[in-house]
Coordinates of C-alpha atoms in Angstrom, one line a residue:
M1 CA -138.8 -163.0 -45.3
P2 CA -135.2 -163.1 -44.7
F3 CA -133.4 -159.9 -45.4
A4 CA -129.8 -158.6 -45.7
S5 CA -128.7 -156.1 -43.1
H6 CA -125.9 -153.5 -43.0
A7 CA -122.7 -154.9 -41.7
Q8 CA -122.6 -155.4 -37.9
T9 CA -119.6 -155.6 -35.7
L10 CA -120.0 -157.3 -32.3
R11 CA -117.3 -156.9 -29.7
V12 CA -115.7 -159.5 -27.3
T13 CA -113.2 -159.3 -24.6
P14 CA -111.8 -161.9 -22.2
T15 CA -113.9 -160.5 -19.3
G16 CA -116.8 -159.7 -21.4
S17 CA -120.4 -160.2 -20.0
A18 CA -122.5 -163.3 -20.5
S19 CA -125.4 -161.2 -21.8
G20 CA -126.0 -157.8 -23.5
A21 CA -125.7 -156.3 -27.0
C22 CA -121.9 -157.1 -27.6
G23 CA -121.3 -153.5 -28.4
A24 CA -118.3 -151.2 -28.0
A25 CA -119.7 -150.0 -24.7
S26 CA -120.8 -153.6 -23.4
P27 CA -118.4 -156.2 -24.9
C28 CA -119.5 -159.6 -24.1
S29 CA -117.9 -163.1 -23.7
L30 CA -117.2 -165.6 -26.5
Q31 CA -120.2 -167.8 -25.6
A32 CA -122.4 -164.7 -25.5
V33 CA -121.4 -163.4 -28.9
Q34 CA -121.9 -166.9 -30.4
A35 CA -125.4 -166.9 -29.3
Q36 CA -125.9 -163.4 -30.7
V37 CA -124.4 -164.2 -34.0
R38 CA -126.9 -167.1 -34.3
A39 CA -129.8 -165.1 -33.5
L40 CA -128.8 -162.4 -36.0
R41 CA -128.3 -165.3 -38.8
A42 CA -131.7 -166.8 -38.0
Q43 CA -133.1 -163.4 -38.6
G44 CA -131.5 -163.1 -41.9
H45 CA -128.8 -160.7 -41.0
D46 CA -125.4 -161.2 -42.8
G47 CA -122.1 -159.1 -42.9
I48 CA -121.4 -159.9 -39.4
T49 CA -118.0 -159.4 -38.0
V50 CA -117.0 -160.6 -34.3
Q51 CA -114.1 -158.6 -33.3
L52 CA -111.8 -160.1 -30.4
Q53 CA -110.1 -157.4 -28.2
D54 CA -106.5 -158.1 -27.0
G55 CA -105.9 -160.7 -24.2
T56 CA -106.1 -164.4 -23.4
Y57 CA -109.4 -166.2 -23.7
R58 CA -109.1 -169.1 -21.2
L59 CA -111.7 -171.6 -22.4
Q60 CA -113.4 -173.9 -20.1
Q61 CA -114.6 -176.1 -23.0
P62 CA -113.9 -176.1 -26.8
L63 CA -115.9 -173.8 -29.0
Q64 CA -118.4 -175.8 -31.0
F65 CA -119.6 -174.5 -34.3
D66 CA -122.3 -176.2 -36.4
A67 CA -124.4 -175.0 -39.5
S68 CA -126.2 -172.5 -37.2
D69 CA -123.0 -170.6 -37.0
S70 CA -122.5 -170.2 -40.7
G71 CA -122.4 -167.1 -42.8
A72 CA -124.2 -166.5 -46.1
G73 CA -122.7 -167.7 -49.3
G74 CA -120.0 -165.3 -50.1
R75 CA -120.7 -163.2 -46.8
P76 CA -118.9 -165.0 -44.3
V77 CA -119.2 -164.4 -40.6
R78 CA -115.9 -163.0 -39.7
W79 CA -114.2 -163.9 -36.2
Q80 CA -111.1 -161.7 -36.2
A81 CA -108.7 -159.7 -34.1
A82 CA -109.4 -156.1 -33.2
P83 CA -107.0 -153.7 -35.0
G84 CA -103.7 -153.9 -33.3
A85 CA -104.9 -156.8 -31.2
H86 CA -103.3 -160.2 -30.5
P87 CA -106.2 -162.4 -29.1
V88 CA -105.2 -166.0 -28.0
L89 CA -107.7 -168.8 -27.4
S90 CA -106.1 -170.8 -24.7
G91 CA -106.9 -174.3 -23.2
S92 CA -104.5 -173.8 -20.3
R93 CA -104.8 -172.8 -16.6
L94 CA -102.5 -170.4 -14.9
V95 CA -101.3 -172.3 -11.6
Q96 CA -99.6 -170.7 -8.8
G97 CA -97.0 -172.8 -6.8
T98 CA -94.7 -172.7 -3.8
R99 CA -91.2 -173.2 -3.2
D100 CA -90.1 -176.6 -1.7
G101 CA -86.6 -176.5 -1.0
A102 CA -84.6 -176.4 -4.5
L103 CA -88.0 -177.3 -6.2
W104 CA -91.2 -175.7 -6.9
S105 CA -94.5 -177.5 -6.1
F106 CA -97.9 -177.1 -7.7
A107 CA -101.2 -178.7 -6.9
L108 CA -102.9 -180.2 -9.8
P109 CA -106.6 -180.4 -10.4
S110 CA -106.5 -184.1 -11.3
S111 CA -104.0 -187.0 -11.2
D112 CA -103.3 -186.8 -14.8
A113 CA -99.6 -186.1 -15.5
P114 CA -99.3 -183.2 -18.0
S115 CA -97.3 -184.0 -21.2
S116 CA -95.7 -180.6 -20.7
V117 CA -96.1 -177.2 -18.9
Y118 CA -95.0 -173.8 -19.9
I119 CA -92.9 -171.2 -17.9
D120 CA -92.8 -167.7 -19.4
G121 CA -93.8 -169.1 -22.6
Q122 CA -91.2 -171.7 -22.7
R123 CA -92.1 -175.4 -22.8
R124 CA -90.9 -177.8 -20.1
W125 CA -90.8 -181.5 -20.6
P126 CA -91.3 -184.3 -17.9
S127 CA -88.0 -185.9 -16.6
R128 CA -86.6 -188.5 -18.9
S129 CA -84.5 -191.4 -18.2
E130 CA -81.2 -192.4 -20.0
A131 CA -81.5 -194.3 -23.2
C132 CA -82.0 -198.1 -22.9
P133 CA -80.1 -199.5 -26.0
H134 CA -79.9 -203.0 -24.6
C135 CA -83.5 -203.3 -23.6
V136 CA -84.9 -206.5 -24.9
V137 CA -88.2 -206.7 -26.7
D138 CA -90.7 -209.5 -25.7
A139 CA -94.5 -210.1 -26.1
K140 CA -95.3 -208.3 -22.8
G141 CA -92.7 -205.5 -22.9
L142 CA -89.1 -205.0 -22.2
S143 CA -86.5 -207.1 -20.3
N144 CA -82.9 -206.4 -19.5
V145 CA -83.8 -202.9 -18.1
P146 CA -81.0 -201.5 -16.0
R147 CA -81.7 -201.1 -12.2
A148 CA -81.0 -197.5 -12.2
I149 CA -83.8 -197.0 -14.8
L150 CA -86.2 -199.5 -13.1
H151 CA -85.7 -197.4 -9.9
S152 CA -86.9 -194.3 -11.5
L153 CA -90.1 -196.0 -13.2
Q154 CA -93.7 -196.2 -11.8
V155 CA -97.0 -197.3 -13.3
G156 CA -97.8 -194.6 -15.9
S157 CA -94.4 -194.0 -17.0
L158 CA -94.0 -193.9 -20.9
A159 CA -91.5 -196.0 -23.0
V160 CA -90.6 -194.0 -26.0
M161 CA -88.7 -195.2 -29.0
H162 CA -88.6 -194.9 -32.8
E163 CA -87.8 -197.1 -35.7
R164 CA -87.3 -195.8 -39.3
W165 CA -90.3 -193.4 -40.0
R166 CA -92.4 -194.4 -36.9
D167 CA -92.5 -193.2 -33.2
F168 CA -93.9 -195.2 -30.3
R169 CA -95.1 -194.5 -26.8
C170 CA -96.6 -197.3 -24.5
G171 CA -97.3 -197.1 -21.0
V172 CA -95.7 -199.0 -18.1
V173 CA -98.3 -201.1 -16.4
V174 CA -95.9 -203.4 -14.3
V175 CA -92.5 -202.7 -12.9
G176 CA -90.8 -206.0 -12.2
Q177 CA -87.3 -207.6 -11.6
G178 CA -85.3 -206.4 -14.5
R179 CA -88.2 -205.7 -16.8
V180 CA -91.4 -203.8 -17.3
D181 CA -94.6 -204.9 -18.9
L182 CA -96.2 -202.3 -21.3
A183 CA -99.9 -201.5 -22.0
Q184 CA -102.0 -203.7 -24.2
P185 CA -103.0 -203.2 -27.0
C186 CA -100.3 -200.6 -27.5
W187 CA -97.3 -202.9 -27.4
H188 CA -99.1 -205.6 -29.4
N189 CA -100.0 -203.1 -32.2
A190 CA -96.6 -201.7 -32.2
A191 CA -95.1 -205.0 -33.2
L192 CA -97.7 -205.8 -36.0
D193 CA -96.8 -206.3 -39.6
S194 CA -98.7 -205.8 -42.8
V195 CA -99.8 -208.5 -45.1
K196 CA -97.1 -208.2 -47.7
N197 CA -94.9 -205.1 -47.2
G198 CA -92.9 -206.2 -44.1
W199 CA -93.7 -203.0 -42.1
S200 CA -92.5 -204.9 -39.0
V201 CA -89.0 -203.5 -40.1
A202 CA -90.2 -200.1 -38.8
S203 CA -91.2 -201.6 -35.3
P204 CA -89.7 -202.8 -32.1
V205 CA -89.3 -206.2 -33.5
G206 CA -87.6 -205.1 -36.8
K207 CA -83.9 -205.1 -37.6
Y208 CA -83.7 -201.3 -37.0
Y209 CA -84.7 -201.5 -33.4
A210 CA -81.9 -199.6 -31.4
G211 CA -83.5 -199.8 -27.9
V212 CA -85.6 -197.4 -25.9
D213 CA -84.8 -193.6 -26.5
W214 CA -86.0 -192.8 -22.9
F215 CA -88.7 -193.3 -20.3
E216 CA -90.6 -190.4 -19.1
N217 CA -93.3 -189.7 -16.4
L218 CA -90.7 -190.7 -13.8
A219 CA -91.2 -191.2 -10.1
G220 CA -89.5 -189.3 -7.4
D221 CA -88.1 -185.7 -7.7
P222 CA -86.9 -184.4 -10.9
S223 CA -83.1 -184.4 -11.2
A224 CA -82.5 -182.1 -14.4
P225 CA -83.1 -178.4 -14.1
G226 CA -85.9 -177.4 -16.4
S227 CA -87.8 -180.9 -15.9
Y228 CA -90.6 -182.0 -13.6
T229 CA -92.2 -185.1 -12.1
V230 CA -95.8 -185.8 -11.0
D231 CA -96.9 -187.5 -7.8
T232 CA -100.2 -188.8 -9.1
A233 CA -101.3 -190.1 -5.8
H234 CA -101.1 -186.7 -4.2
R235 CA -101.7 -184.7 -7.4
V236 CA -98.7 -182.6 -7.0
L237 CA -96.2 -181.6 -9.8
R238 CA -92.5 -180.8 -8.8
Y239 CA -90.4 -178.7 -10.9
R240 CA -86.7 -178.1 -10.6
P241 CA -86.3 -174.7 -12.0
L242 CA -83.4 -173.6 -14.2
P243 CA -80.7 -171.2 -12.5
D244 CA -82.2 -168.1 -14.0
E245 CA -85.7 -169.0 -12.9
A246 CA -84.8 -169.7 -9.2
T247 CA -85.7 -166.0 -8.2
Q248 CA -88.9 -166.0 -9.9
V249 CA -92.5 -166.5 -8.2
P250 CA -93.4 -170.0 -9.1
S251 CA -96.2 -170.3 -11.8
I252 CA -96.9 -172.4 -14.6
E253 CA -99.3 -172.6 -17.5
L254 CA -101.0 -176.0 -17.3
P255 CA -102.6 -177.1 -20.6
A256 CA -105.9 -178.8 -20.0
L257 CA -108.2 -178.8 -23.0
E258 CA -107.4 -181.1 -25.9
Q259 CA -109.2 -178.9 -28.5
L260 CA -109.9 -175.3 -28.7
L261 CA -112.2 -174.9 -31.9
V262 CA -114.3 -177.6 -33.4
L263 CA -116.4 -176.8 -36.6
K264 CA -118.5 -179.9 -37.3
G265 CA -121.2 -179.9 -40.0
T266 CA -122.9 -182.8 -41.7
P267 CA -123.1 -183.6 -45.4
G268 CA -126.8 -182.2 -45.5
A269 CA -126.1 -179.2 -43.2
P270 CA -122.4 -178.3 -43.6
V271 CA -120.8 -175.5 -41.5
H272 CA -119.9 -172.9 -44.0
D273 CA -118.7 -169.4 -44.9
L274 CA -116.6 -168.4 -41.7
V275 CA -113.3 -166.5 -41.5
F276 CA -111.0 -166.7 -38.5
R277 CA -108.3 -164.1 -38.8
G278 CA -105.5 -162.9 -36.5
I279 CA -106.4 -165.4 -33.7
G280 CA -103.9 -167.4 -31.5
F281 CA -104.5 -170.9 -30.7
A282 CA -102.4 -172.2 -27.7
G283 CA -102.3 -174.3 -24.7
T284 CA -103.7 -177.8 -25.4
E285 CA -103.2 -181.1 -23.9
W286 CA -103.6 -184.5 -25.4
R287 CA -104.0 -187.7 -23.1
K288 CA -104.4 -190.5 -25.7
P289 CA -100.7 -191.7 -25.4
E290 CA -101.3 -192.5 -21.7
S291 CA -104.2 -194.7 -22.6
V292 CA -104.1 -198.6 -23.2
D293 CA -103.8 -197.8 -27.0
G294 CA -100.7 -195.5 -26.5
Y295 CA -99.3 -193.9 -29.6
V296 CA -98.7 -196.4 -32.3
P297 CA -98.4 -194.5 -35.6
L298 CA -98.9 -196.0 -39.1
Q299 CA -97.3 -193.0 -40.8
A300 CA -97.4 -189.4 -40.3
G301 CA -99.7 -189.0 -37.4
Y302 CA -102.3 -191.6 -38.3
L303 CA -102.7 -194.3 -35.6
V304 CA -103.2 -197.9 -35.2
D305 CA -105.8 -198.5 -32.2
G306 CA -107.9 -201.1 -30.9
N307 CA -107.7 -204.9 -29.7
S308 CA -107.7 -208.0 -31.8
R309 CA -105.9 -206.8 -34.7
T310 CA -103.9 -209.4 -36.5
A311 CA -102.1 -207.1 -39.1
L312 CA -101.6 -203.6 -39.9
P313 CA -104.4 -202.1 -42.3
D314 CA -102.4 -202.3 -45.5
N315 CA -103.9 -199.3 -47.2
G316 CA -104.1 -197.1 -44.1
E317 CA -107.9 -197.0 -44.1
G318 CA -109.8 -196.9 -40.6
M319 CA -107.0 -195.0 -39.0
T320 CA -107.3 -192.6 -36.2
R321 CA -105.5 -189.2 -36.4
I322 CA -103.5 -187.4 -33.9
G323 CA -105.5 -184.8 -31.9
N324 CA -105.8 -181.4 -33.4
A325 CA -106.3 -177.9 -31.6
V326 CA -108.7 -176.9 -34.4
D327 CA -110.9 -179.5 -36.3
V328 CA -113.1 -178.8 -39.4
E329 CA -115.4 -181.6 -40.5
A330 CA -118.0 -181.2 -43.4
G331 CA -116.9 -177.7 -43.8
R332 CA -117.6 -175.4 -46.9
D333 CA -115.5 -172.3 -47.6
I334 CA -113.7 -172.0 -44.3
I335 CA -110.7 -169.6 -43.9
F336 CA -108.0 -169.4 -41.3
D337 CA -105.8 -166.4 -42.2
H338 CA -102.9 -164.6 -40.4
D339 CA -103.6 -167.0 -37.3
S340 CA -101.0 -168.4 -35.0
F341 CA -100.7 -172.0 -33.8
Q342 CA -98.2 -172.6 -30.9
H343 CA -97.8 -174.2 -27.6
L344 CA -99.9 -177.4 -28.5
A345 CA -99.6 -180.7 -27.0
A346 CA -100.5 -182.5 -30.3
A347 CA -101.4 -181.2 -33.8
G348 CA -102.5 -177.8 -35.1
I349 CA -105.4 -178.0 -37.5
A350 CA -107.2 -180.5 -39.5
L351 CA -109.5 -180.0 -42.6
A352 CA -111.1 -183.3 -43.3
A353 CA -114.2 -185.5 -43.3
G354 CA -116.1 -184.1 -46.3
T355 CA -114.7 -180.5 -46.0
H356 CA -115.1 -178.9 -49.5
G357 CA -113.4 -175.4 -49.8
A358 CA -111.1 -174.4 -47.0
A359 CA -107.8 -172.4 -46.6
V360 CA -105.1 -171.9 -44.1
T361 CA -103.0 -169.0 -45.1
N362 CA -100.3 -166.4 -44.0
S363 CA -100.2 -168.2 -40.5
R364 CA -97.5 -169.3 -38.1
F365 CA -97.0 -172.8 -36.7
T366 CA -94.3 -173.4 -34.0
D367 CA -93.7 -175.2 -30.7
I368 CA -96.2 -178.0 -31.5
G369 CA -96.1 -181.6 -30.2
G370 CA -97.5 -183.1 -33.5
G371 CA -98.1 -181.9 -37.1
G372 CA -99.0 -178.4 -38.2
V373 CA -101.7 -178.9 -41.0
F374 CA -103.7 -182.0 -41.8
A375 CA -106.0 -182.1 -45.0
G376 CA -108.1 -184.7 -46.5
D377 CA -109.0 -188.3 -45.7
T378 CA -107.9 -191.9 -45.7
E379 CA -110.5 -193.8 -47.6
G380 CA -109.6 -193.8 -51.3
H381 CA -112.9 -195.1 -52.8
P382 CA -115.6 -194.0 -50.2
A383 CA -119.3 -195.2 -50.8
D384 CA -120.2 -191.5 -50.8
P385 CA -117.6 -189.7 -53.2
A386 CA -118.7 -186.4 -51.5
S387 CA -117.2 -187.6 -48.3
K388 CA -113.7 -187.2 -49.8
S389 CA -112.4 -183.6 -49.1
S390 CA -111.7 -181.2 -51.9
N391 CA -110.5 -177.7 -52.7
I392 CA -108.2 -177.1 -50.0
V393 CA -105.4 -174.3 -49.9
V394 CA -102.4 -174.2 -47.6
A395 CA -100.4 -171.3 -48.6
D396 CA -97.9 -168.7 -47.3
N397 CA -97.5 -170.1 -43.8
R398 CA -94.5 -170.4 -41.7
I399 CA -94.1 -173.9 -40.1
D400 CA -91.0 -174.9 -38.0
H401 CA -90.3 -176.7 -34.8
V402 CA -93.4 -178.9 -34.9
A403 CA -93.5 -182.7 -34.3
L404 CA -91.7 -181.9 -31.0
A405 CA -93.2 -184.9 -29.2
Y406 CA -94.6 -187.1 -31.9
R407 CA -91.7 -187.2 -34.3
D408 CA -93.4 -189.1 -37.1
N409 CA -95.7 -186.1 -37.7
V410 CA -94.8 -183.7 -40.7
A411 CA -95.5 -179.9 -41.1
I412 CA -98.2 -180.4 -43.8
M413 CA -100.1 -183.7 -44.2
A414 CA -102.6 -184.6 -46.8
G415 CA -104.4 -187.7 -47.3
F416 CA -106.8 -188.2 -50.3
V417 CA -107.9 -184.8 -51.7
N418 CA -109.5 -183.8 -54.8
G419 CA -108.0 -180.3 -55.4
L420 CA -105.1 -179.3 -53.0
V421 CA -102.8 -176.5 -53.3
I422 CA -99.7 -176.4 -51.0
A423 CA -97.9 -173.1 -52.1
H424 CA -95.4 -170.8 -50.9
N425 CA -94.8 -172.2 -47.3
T426 CA -91.6 -172.0 -45.6
I427 CA -90.9 -175.2 -43.6
S428 CA -87.9 -176.1 -41.5
D429 CA -86.5 -178.0 -38.3
L430 CA -88.5 -181.1 -38.3
P431 CA -87.7 -184.5 -37.2
Y432 CA -89.1 -186.1 -40.2
S433 CA -90.6 -185.0 -43.7
G434 CA -91.7 -181.5 -44.4
I435 CA -94.8 -182.0 -46.8
S436 CA -96.5 -185.4 -47.3
V437 CA -99.4 -185.9 -49.7
G438 CA -101.3 -189.0 -50.7
W439 CA -102.2 -192.2 -48.9
G440 CA -102.8 -195.9 -49.6
W441 CA -99.4 -197.1 -50.9
D442 CA -99.9 -199.8 -53.5
Y443 CA -103.3 -201.2 -52.0
E444 CA -105.9 -198.9 -53.8
G445 CA -105.8 -200.4 -57.4
D446 CA -105.3 -198.7 -60.7
A447 CA -108.1 -196.1 -60.5
P448 CA -107.1 -192.5 -59.5
V449 CA -107.7 -191.8 -55.9
Q450 CA -106.8 -188.1 -55.9
S451 CA -106.6 -185.3 -58.3
S452 CA -105.2 -181.6 -58.8
I453 CA -102.5 -181.9 -56.2
H454 CA -100.4 -178.8 -56.7
I455 CA -97.1 -178.4 -54.6
V456 CA -95.6 -175.1 -55.7
A457 CA -92.8 -172.7 -54.7
N458 CA -92.3 -174.1 -51.0
R459 CA -88.9 -173.7 -49.3
I460 CA -88.1 -176.6 -47.0
E461 CA -84.7 -177.1 -45.2
R462 CA -83.4 -178.9 -42.1
V463 CA -85.8 -181.9 -42.1
M464 CA -85.4 -185.7 -41.5
L465 CA -83.3 -184.6 -38.4
Q466 CA -84.2 -187.8 -36.5
L467 CA -86.3 -190.3 -38.5
A468 CA -85.6 -192.1 -41.7
D469 CA -87.3 -193.1 -45.1
G470 CA -88.8 -189.7 -45.9
G471 CA -87.9 -186.2 -47.5
A472 CA -88.5 -182.6 -47.9
I473 CA -91.5 -183.4 -50.2
Y474 CA -93.2 -186.9 -50.0
T475 CA -95.9 -188.2 -52.3
Q476 CA -98.2 -191.2 -52.4
A477 CA -101.0 -192.6 -54.6
Q478 CA -102.3 -192.3 -58.1
S479 CA -103.5 -189.0 -59.5
T480 CA -105.9 -188.2 -62.3
P481 CA -103.6 -187.9 -65.3
G482 CA -102.5 -184.3 -66.2
T483 CA -103.6 -182.8 -63.0
S484 CA -100.8 -183.1 -60.2
C485 CA -97.3 -181.6 -60.0
V486 CA -94.4 -180.6 -57.8
V487 CA -93.0 -177.5 -59.3
R488 CA -90.6 -174.7 -58.4
N489 CA -90.0 -175.8 -54.8
V490 CA -86.6 -175.4 -53.0
A491 CA -85.5 -178.5 -51.1
D492 CA -82.3 -178.0 -49.3
M493 CA -81.2 -181.1 -47.6
R494 CA -77.6 -179.9 -47.0
H495 CA -78.3 -179.4 -43.2
S496 CA -80.9 -182.2 -43.0
G497 CA -80.5 -185.9 -41.9
E498 CA -80.6 -188.5 -44.4
G499 CA -83.4 -188.2 -46.8
N500 CA -84.8 -187.3 -50.3
G501 CA -85.3 -183.9 -51.6
I502 CA -88.4 -185.2 -53.5
Y503 CA -89.8 -188.8 -52.7
L504 CA -92.1 -190.2 -55.2
D505 CA -92.9 -193.3 -52.9
E506 CA -94.8 -196.5 -53.7
H507 CA -97.7 -195.8 -56.0
S508 CA -97.1 -192.2 -56.9
T509 CA -98.5 -191.9 -60.3
Y510 CA -99.2 -189.2 -62.8
F511 CA -97.0 -186.5 -61.2
D512 CA -94.9 -183.8 -63.1
V513 CA -91.8 -182.8 -61.1
K514 CA -90.2 -179.7 -62.8
H515 CA -88.1 -176.7 -62.1
N516 CA -87.3 -177.6 -58.5
V517 CA -84.2 -176.8 -56.8
V518 CA -82.9 -179.9 -55.0
L519 CA -79.7 -179.4 -52.9
G520 CA -77.9 -182.0 -50.9
S521 CA -80.0 -184.8 -52.2
W522 CA -82.2 -185.8 -55.2
V523 CA -85.5 -187.2 -56.4
S524 CA -86.5 -190.8 -55.5
A525 CA -89.0 -193.0 -57.3
W526 CA -87.8 -196.4 -56.3
A527 CA -91.0 -198.4 -56.8
S528 CA -91.6 -200.3 -60.0
W529 CA -95.4 -199.7 -59.4
S530 CA -94.9 -195.9 -59.5
G531 CA -95.0 -194.5 -63.0
H532 CA -96.1 -191.9 -65.5
L533 CA -93.7 -189.5 -63.8
R534 CA -92.0 -186.7 -65.7
I535 CA -89.0 -185.6 -63.6
T536 CA -87.4 -182.9 -65.9
D537 CA -85.7 -179.4 -65.8
N538 CA -84.6 -179.6 -62.2
W539 CA -81.5 -178.2 -60.6
T540 CA -79.3 -180.1 -58.2
D541 CA -75.7 -180.4 -57.0
D542 CA -76.2 -184.2 -56.8
A543 CA -75.3 -186.7 -59.6
G544 CA -79.1 -186.7 -60.3
K545 CA -79.1 -190.4 -61.4
P546 CA -82.5 -191.9 -62.1
H547 CA -83.8 -194.1 -59.4
N548 CA -85.5 -197.0 -60.9
P549 CA -86.2 -195.5 -64.4
G550 CA -89.1 -197.7 -65.4
P551 CA -90.8 -197.5 -68.9
T552 CA -93.2 -194.7 -68.0
K553 CA -90.8 -192.4 -66.0
L554 CA -89.2 -189.6 -67.8
W555 CA -85.9 -188.5 -66.0
S556 CA -84.1 -185.9 -68.4
P557 CA -83.2 -183.4 -69.1
N558 CA -82.0 -182.2 -65.6
F559 CA -79.2 -180.0 -64.5
T560 CA -77.0 -182.0 -62.3
Y561 CA -73.6 -181.6 -60.5
L562 CA -74.0 -177.9 -60.2
K563 CA -71.4 -176.0 -58.3
T564 CA -73.5 -172.7 -58.5
L565 CA -77.0 -172.3 -59.6
P566 CA -77.7 -170.8 -63.0
T567 CA -79.9 -167.6 -63.1
A568 CA -83.3 -169.5 -63.5
A569 CA -82.7 -171.5 -60.6
L570 CA -81.8 -168.4 -58.5
A571 CA -85.0 -167.0 -59.6
V572 CA -86.8 -170.1 -58.4
Q573 CA -84.9 -170.1 -55.0
G574 CA -85.6 -166.3 -54.6
A575 CA -89.5 -166.8 -55.3
A576 CA -90.0 -169.8 -53.1
G577 CA -91.3 -169.7 -49.4
A578 CA -93.8 -167.7 -47.7
R579 CA -94.6 -164.2 -48.9
D580 CA -95.5 -161.1 -46.9
G581 CA -98.7 -159.2 -47.5
Q582 CA -100.5 -161.7 -49.2
P583 CA -104.4 -161.2 -49.3
E584 CA -107.0 -163.4 -47.7
P585 CA -108.3 -165.9 -50.2
A586 CA -111.5 -165.1 -51.9
L587 CA -114.6 -167.1 -51.5
P588 CA -115.5 -169.6 -52.9
I589 CA -112.4 -171.6 -52.6
R590 CA -111.9 -173.6 -55.7
V591 CA -108.5 -175.2 -56.9
P592 CA -108.0 -175.3 -60.6
T593 CA -107.8 -178.6 -62.4
A594 CA -104.6 -178.0 -64.2
C595 CA -101.2 -177.1 -62.6
P596 CA -99.7 -173.8 -62.9
N597 CA -97.0 -173.3 -65.4
P598 CA -93.8 -174.8 -64.4

């Protein structure tokens, strides 16, 4: 018969043995301790803690977890840092180089050009060309490319451009006379329109097209200090050091793995009752933009792929998502607490595909190429309702300087979720929106597609720094009446780009928006097909005029034209954002139906 044992602690080090008891005297490797945990759980033991000692754990392949790695109900297996330790799971390799005149030269394990490398913990980007504002779009690629730019290009260079809320990367496949041909279907999909919404306005064939921002992955030697080029034929990376790096011994961190940790259950056998605490996740690569699909987003890190498309998928279903360092699918009661996500090529963590009960709390996200946290799914009415994720908490995190490469990404992105708390996060320094929840625009009908969406007491500033048509907090889709709200947040847009403080876009329905401090902007609810919105008791220095009032939108009272904030608003401002010393969430993770008091 299964039995419950006394709590056990297993110990791991970066140089641990591949076998043994994983005890204090003989710590073992990550793979060995995972096998030990599975054996103990199969025997009925619970209360197991895996203690990671200090150091960098260089993974040769992602750690894969399934149902056999699960804890007992309410008695999770804990993977956590040893006291005072800061373990990092890394997907990068330390590569030593040589001096080559004014350059540093590094032999690469493959002909792939890395999307970035690191020197002393600082990201270095591939060389970039000048902008090409006069490049002309045609069905095959770009013409009117200046000779100086053409001379720097090679097959495999990437054309990078943005239009409105979308960011694009398509590879160069032919360098011709005054023009380049770009990879298909990437370039075809970038120009597609939707059936009725006119989304080509945010594409290279739209009226906002302003040319190519830059080309990267250039030929020849790097010209700008702090940048590199790759000779793919000879598998050599050449880096031009900054002046203060010139005397160092040449070495780089070369990201290699695309994922670090994958928790993948099934509906019948979910992966469950696991805690990851005090662990760093770093050093990932992401190769997809170099493929023929390139990087063509619909919105916020969800991508349009594949051949033979004649239009964009209007409701956004069937999208692929930007890669994540950590991925949770069909999870139950999974916690990430006091972790760090940094130096990542694509995104941080995704909690999706029928995950019910998950939390990301008290964690740090910075220096990330894509978004920070993804939650939920893109199918509004799945055949199996259990496949829609639920009961997800994202709270007390600090997220800044993300979406560095893929600028359409956001700090926290949620698709369709039944039960979501986004609370007390501090978010700043983003090219696009801060928080985005909901999906489907106006294509999902009149039935609710989400419920209990609680966006509470977040502090957001310095967003919309590059892209357009977004805001500090962005919502979509119809919620179950009486369950969803945006309350007690601080959206400070005074040092941001153009955008809305709170943006109730398209089919946003049944949201209460109350007791928020919105500075330098206001609330937008422009669409006539949005409704049942109560936008009251907010404070702003803006005129605070209703944006398309509509018969079911309540826009007053609000406190507008403020030169100074009243005491109640100052209290909201002081309480918003990440809090120190918050405890790890308790299991099971459940989101209450009703919103907290405004």
